[in-house]
Amino acid sequence: MTTRSGFFLEDFDVGRVFHHATPRTVTAGDRSLHVALTGSRFAMASADTFAASCGFAKAPVDDVLVFNMIFGKTVPDISANAIANLGYASGRFTAPVHEGDTLDAVSEVIGRRELSNGRSGIVWVRSTGRNQDRRTVLDYVRWVMVNKRDPASPAPETVVPALAEAVDPASIVIPDGLDLSGYDWAAAGNGTDWDSLGCGQRLDHVDGMTIEEGEHQMATRLYQNTARVHFDQHRSSATRFGRRIVYGGHIISLARALSFNGLSHACLVVALNGGRHTAPTFAGDTIYAWSQVLAKADIEGRVDIGLARLRTVAAKNHPCDDFPDRDDEGRDHPDKVLDLDYWVMMPRR
Amino acid sequence: MTTRSGFFLEDFDVGRVFHHATPRTVTAGDRSLHVALTGSRFAMASADTFAASCGFAKAPVDDVLVFNMIFGKTVPDISANAIANLGYASGRFTAPVHEGDTLDAVSEVIGRRELSNGRSGIVWVRSTGRNQDRRTVLDYVRWVMVNKRDPASPAPETVVPALAEAVDPASIVIPDGLDLSGYDWAAAGNGTDWDSLGCGQRLDHVDGMTIEEGEHQMATRLYQNTARVHFDQHRSSATRFGRRIVYGGHIISLARALSFNGLSHACLVVALNGGRHTAPTFAGDTIYAWSQVLAKADIEGRVDIGLARLRTVAAKNHPCDDFPDRDDEGRDHPDKVLDLDYWVMMPRR
Amino acid sequence: MTTRSGFFLEDFDVGRVFHHATPRTVTAGDRSLHVALTGSRFAMASADTFAASCGFAKAPVDDVLVFNMIFGKTVPDISANAIANLGYASGRFTAPVHEGDTLDAVSEVIGRRELSNGRSGIVWVRSTGRNQDRRTVLDYVRWVMVNKRDPASPAPETVVPALAEAVDPASIVIPDGLDLSGYDWAAAGNGTDWDSLGCGQRLDHVDGMTIEEGEHQMATRLYQNTARVHFDQHRSSATRFGRRIVYGGHIISLARALSFNGLSHACLVVALNGGRHTAPTFAGDTIYAWSQVLAKADIEGRVDIGLARLRTVAAKNHPCDDFPDRDDEGRDHPDKVLDLDYWVMMPRR
């Protein structure tokens, strides 16, 4: 008897909804592990007192941790058989998550297209993370390349969803009660403030973080992400890489943590405009990161909060003081592993 | 001055009781680490909401984590000088453990037999884990091979306890308030349900998990298990293996976590009939597992719950689609590392 | 734009105060990770029930964990550019820390001296860790060697603080409500009791603990310590060691955990008299430890509590049954990595 099969292109009918398994109560343990695995130092997720001075009852759970927990739940249904995780878009964090909240996830298929090779295709899903009150805490679109179960089966109708290039800042949700007018600048580090950030400005985050097999495995299991490429060296030995691959979400976590150097006041991630894992990462690689300010936006009626649209690029074994990016033909630098486009909320002076 | 000696065969008089050191308050941190180290996805231990819908006030602590925490406490007294950990029997989980409960452990010697070589012997103990209200949460028998302090000392009287081949299902304790009539099947994954399980049926759990030194060390220290063979590479270099050995309880945890593929509705482990660690595991090994249904049992007066007696076998570097087990002469397959026989509680449709 | 610079000798004017970034709410997750990373078994920090029987509302957070969390906060300002972390003195734990407390740290420069080479100097700071009520939980002095920004800048005025050789036992703070008259000796392990400890007595802690890269990185990140030498293999490859260096505070944690063998009743660390990291430790090294009793002291009016001044020495790849220490000329044994002098509080019979 086979006890795991996953799904194939034929299974992803547009409109089909997957109720993913294993709800999860987020705990202090999850938060500590996230710190231990990434070194994140953002004050908002670190200290109840700091968060309380910003209007939260307690420190919210790190946004990237929430993302990875929701993502993990979708893996057995959406990407167990995926050939590649192609991208993200249209993500919004719509309610803070606190210790004791229980998260679950559902995904709806919103697009499908067979590739010209006839053997595989692309599937778009919108995944929604919810808390115990059925309130959405995060939703985002991702698309993956999956094999067909039977190459002889007819090509399904092509449906490609329209995806905005970026989340409209007017649609970004401000957490209930958030008030940054009493923000403790010193406690939050010496990063650039929102008013000083210039569009187009680039920041090298300087530090590097080397990844060990045990670390990325623990992070990925913490998210209950079961994709076998991250865990099974015996089978990986026969693949083209010959090794386990680091889960891309762990790279996002590391890049966000590294961005504290320079962006310590980017206190909340509030939207995910897009993202690509441009190359695989392996244990032993050292991750560096740099960021660029793509845009800034006001929030109507608020003088305490500003929005900044950032692009954070992570590279492996390549310190980022030269801002590795794309060449003249648009090809990613071979050391690049992540290109993430997102909105953050920041205090204003 | 020597600050650690442990005990020898002469010390284990039948009837002697050991009150083991270091009580432990179980926390959310312990639960998160167990997930991060094993990838366990059983909904009951993962989500307060799910557990509440089954009659618990909050999610109970994973049974295997409880087992390992109790076991760890017994090590300095029972097995610090053990040559081998030979087996388990007659174990029952008699009360759920929740965050905030404080566990301690006592062990009573229930058997002793000198081996014909005159230099060592076998000791049987019944270990009991209790919570802060002195209520037993788990008790089980294990037996170990230990050296004599002095080979010239006379052989002690032989006492071999009578151990049942399996725990009587009628003696299994149903947690107070447990009610699986509203069980959320989708949230708990797509495993086989109790009614469909056939006696003798075998299930391949498919996925594999490679163990790193840092991981098994963290797991074993989390249980405050001090057996030096798991931690001391300097001294291990001089042993026949030349390496640290993975604690067998970590293999139990991994095998249980892997069994989610197919047995996701085996929501509570309620009894331990027997178990053997059939070969050592080392860092770098990839663990796979398969299970066999040995028996099923009803519970008098309950239509919501069924019992299944399972045998879960773990193997290293050997995917289990061929169900590695014993050869015609009863010898274990050399890749087998664990053979565990236990009862689980499952919902009924 | 550079997003991290740190400070140089010229910046450390005597009297200057640094308010360090990132306050931290200590959680059950932090405590569990500390156990998983060190194997600590002291009952006081392990069990709420045990701590309650000693007069605490709940188990206090392990003192060494508190030390490392406070230390970590000081790193970006004090030692980001340090050449060496030279020593500790005059440390006192002045209030217990419990889950839910939020810690922050400030440091005041109390001394500065340029070295004869004209390119670097020594800076002394007193660092103070505080809880959310601004109550000091720990303060201690440390001194570091740092480069000058500009070797041509004039030598600053030399100020060398007077530091006591040891903390006066009369100044040690007894936690509010602490009462060890009902101490549960069996639950706390089989260490030597205070009355039996002899001045000058040495204890071998027997067990060894091998450190993996993932482990020391997780520990150091848990403390939000950002010193790059611990994390960046890519850059470390070009250093004289060619490797990442284990954070010295992790060695302190391991040595304290190992000291349970023999000193299980040294239930609270209450003062730090001095300490030196005498050699670097690298992943793969196995840490052993031994301790010596330097002094004992009564506490006025208390028959339940005694103080012991201990020196704990850790060594790498060198079991400590021969008590590696200094040679006749006072040079540390090359395998020594830590020499720590501190006061502990112990129950009296």
Short mmCIF file of N, CA and C in Angstrom, two decimals, chain B residues 1-3, chain C residues 192 197 201-206 261-263 289-293 310 320 323:
data_model
loop_
_atom_site.label_atom_id
_atom_site.label_comp_id
_atom_site.label_asym_id
_atom_site.label_seq_id
_atom_site.Cartn_x
_atom_site.Cartn_y
_atom_site.Cartn_z
N MET B 1 38.58 13.06 43.43
CA MET B 1 37.22 12.62 43.74
C MET B 1 36.46 12.29 42.46
N THR B 2 35.83 11.14 42.47
CA THR B 2 35.00 10.77 41.32
C THR B 2 33.58 11.25 41.55
N THR B 3 33.00 11.84 40.55
CA THR B 3 31.72 12.47 40.73
C THR B 3 30.61 11.76 39.96
N THR C 192 27.85 16.67 45.78
CA THR C 192 28.39 16.92 47.11
C THR C 192 27.55 18.00 47.78
N LEU C 197 31.80 20.01 51.27
CA LEU C 197 32.79 20.60 50.34
C LEU C 197 33.98 21.13 51.13
N GLN C 201 39.31 21.57 47.44
CA GLN C 201 38.87 20.30 46.85
C GLN C 201 38.64 20.47 45.34
N ARG C 202 39.04 19.45 44.59
CA ARG C 202 38.82 19.48 43.15
C ARG C 202 37.87 18.37 42.75
N LEU C 203 37.00 18.64 41.81
CA LEU C 203 36.02 17.66 41.35
C LEU C 203 36.11 17.54 39.83
N ASP C 204 36.29 16.32 39.36
CA ASP C 204 36.26 16.06 37.92
C ASP C 204 34.80 15.83 37.52
N HIS C 205 34.33 16.56 36.52
CA HIS C 205 32.92 16.43 36.13
C HIS C 205 32.69 15.31 35.11
N VAL C 206 33.72 14.63 34.70
CA VAL C 206 33.70 13.33 34.03
C VAL C 206 33.18 13.38 32.59
N ASN C 261 27.55 16.99 37.51
CA ASN C 261 28.20 15.79 38.07
C ASN C 261 29.13 16.21 39.19
N GLY C 262 28.62 16.20 40.40
CA GLY C 262 29.43 16.57 41.55
C GLY C 262 28.93 17.83 42.23
N LEU C 263 28.36 18.73 41.44
CA LEU C 263 27.90 20.00 42.00
C LEU C 263 26.42 20.22 41.75
N ALA C 289 35.20 19.34 31.90
CA ALA C 289 35.37 20.38 32.92
C ALA C 289 35.71 19.78 34.28
N TRP C 290 36.37 20.57 35.06
CA TRP C 290 36.60 20.24 36.48
C TRP C 290 36.45 21.53 37.28
N SER C 291 36.21 21.36 38.57
CA SER C 291 36.03 22.54 39.43
C SER C 291 36.86 22.40 40.69
N GLN C 292 37.15 23.56 41.25
CA GLN C 292 37.86 23.61 42.53
C GLN C 292 37.10 24.53 43.46
N VAL C 293 37.04 24.15 44.72
CA VAL C 293 36.39 24.99 45.72
C VAL C 293 37.42 26.00 46.22
N LEU C 310 33.68 28.96 43.56
CA LEU C 310 34.17 27.86 42.73
C LEU C 310 35.01 28.42 41.59
N CYS C 320 39.15 15.46 32.18
CA CYS C 320 39.72 16.29 33.24
C CYS C 320 40.06 15.54 34.52
N PHE C 323 42.93 17.15 35.91
CA PHE C 323 42.76 18.56 36.29
C PHE C 323 43.71 19.51 35.56
#
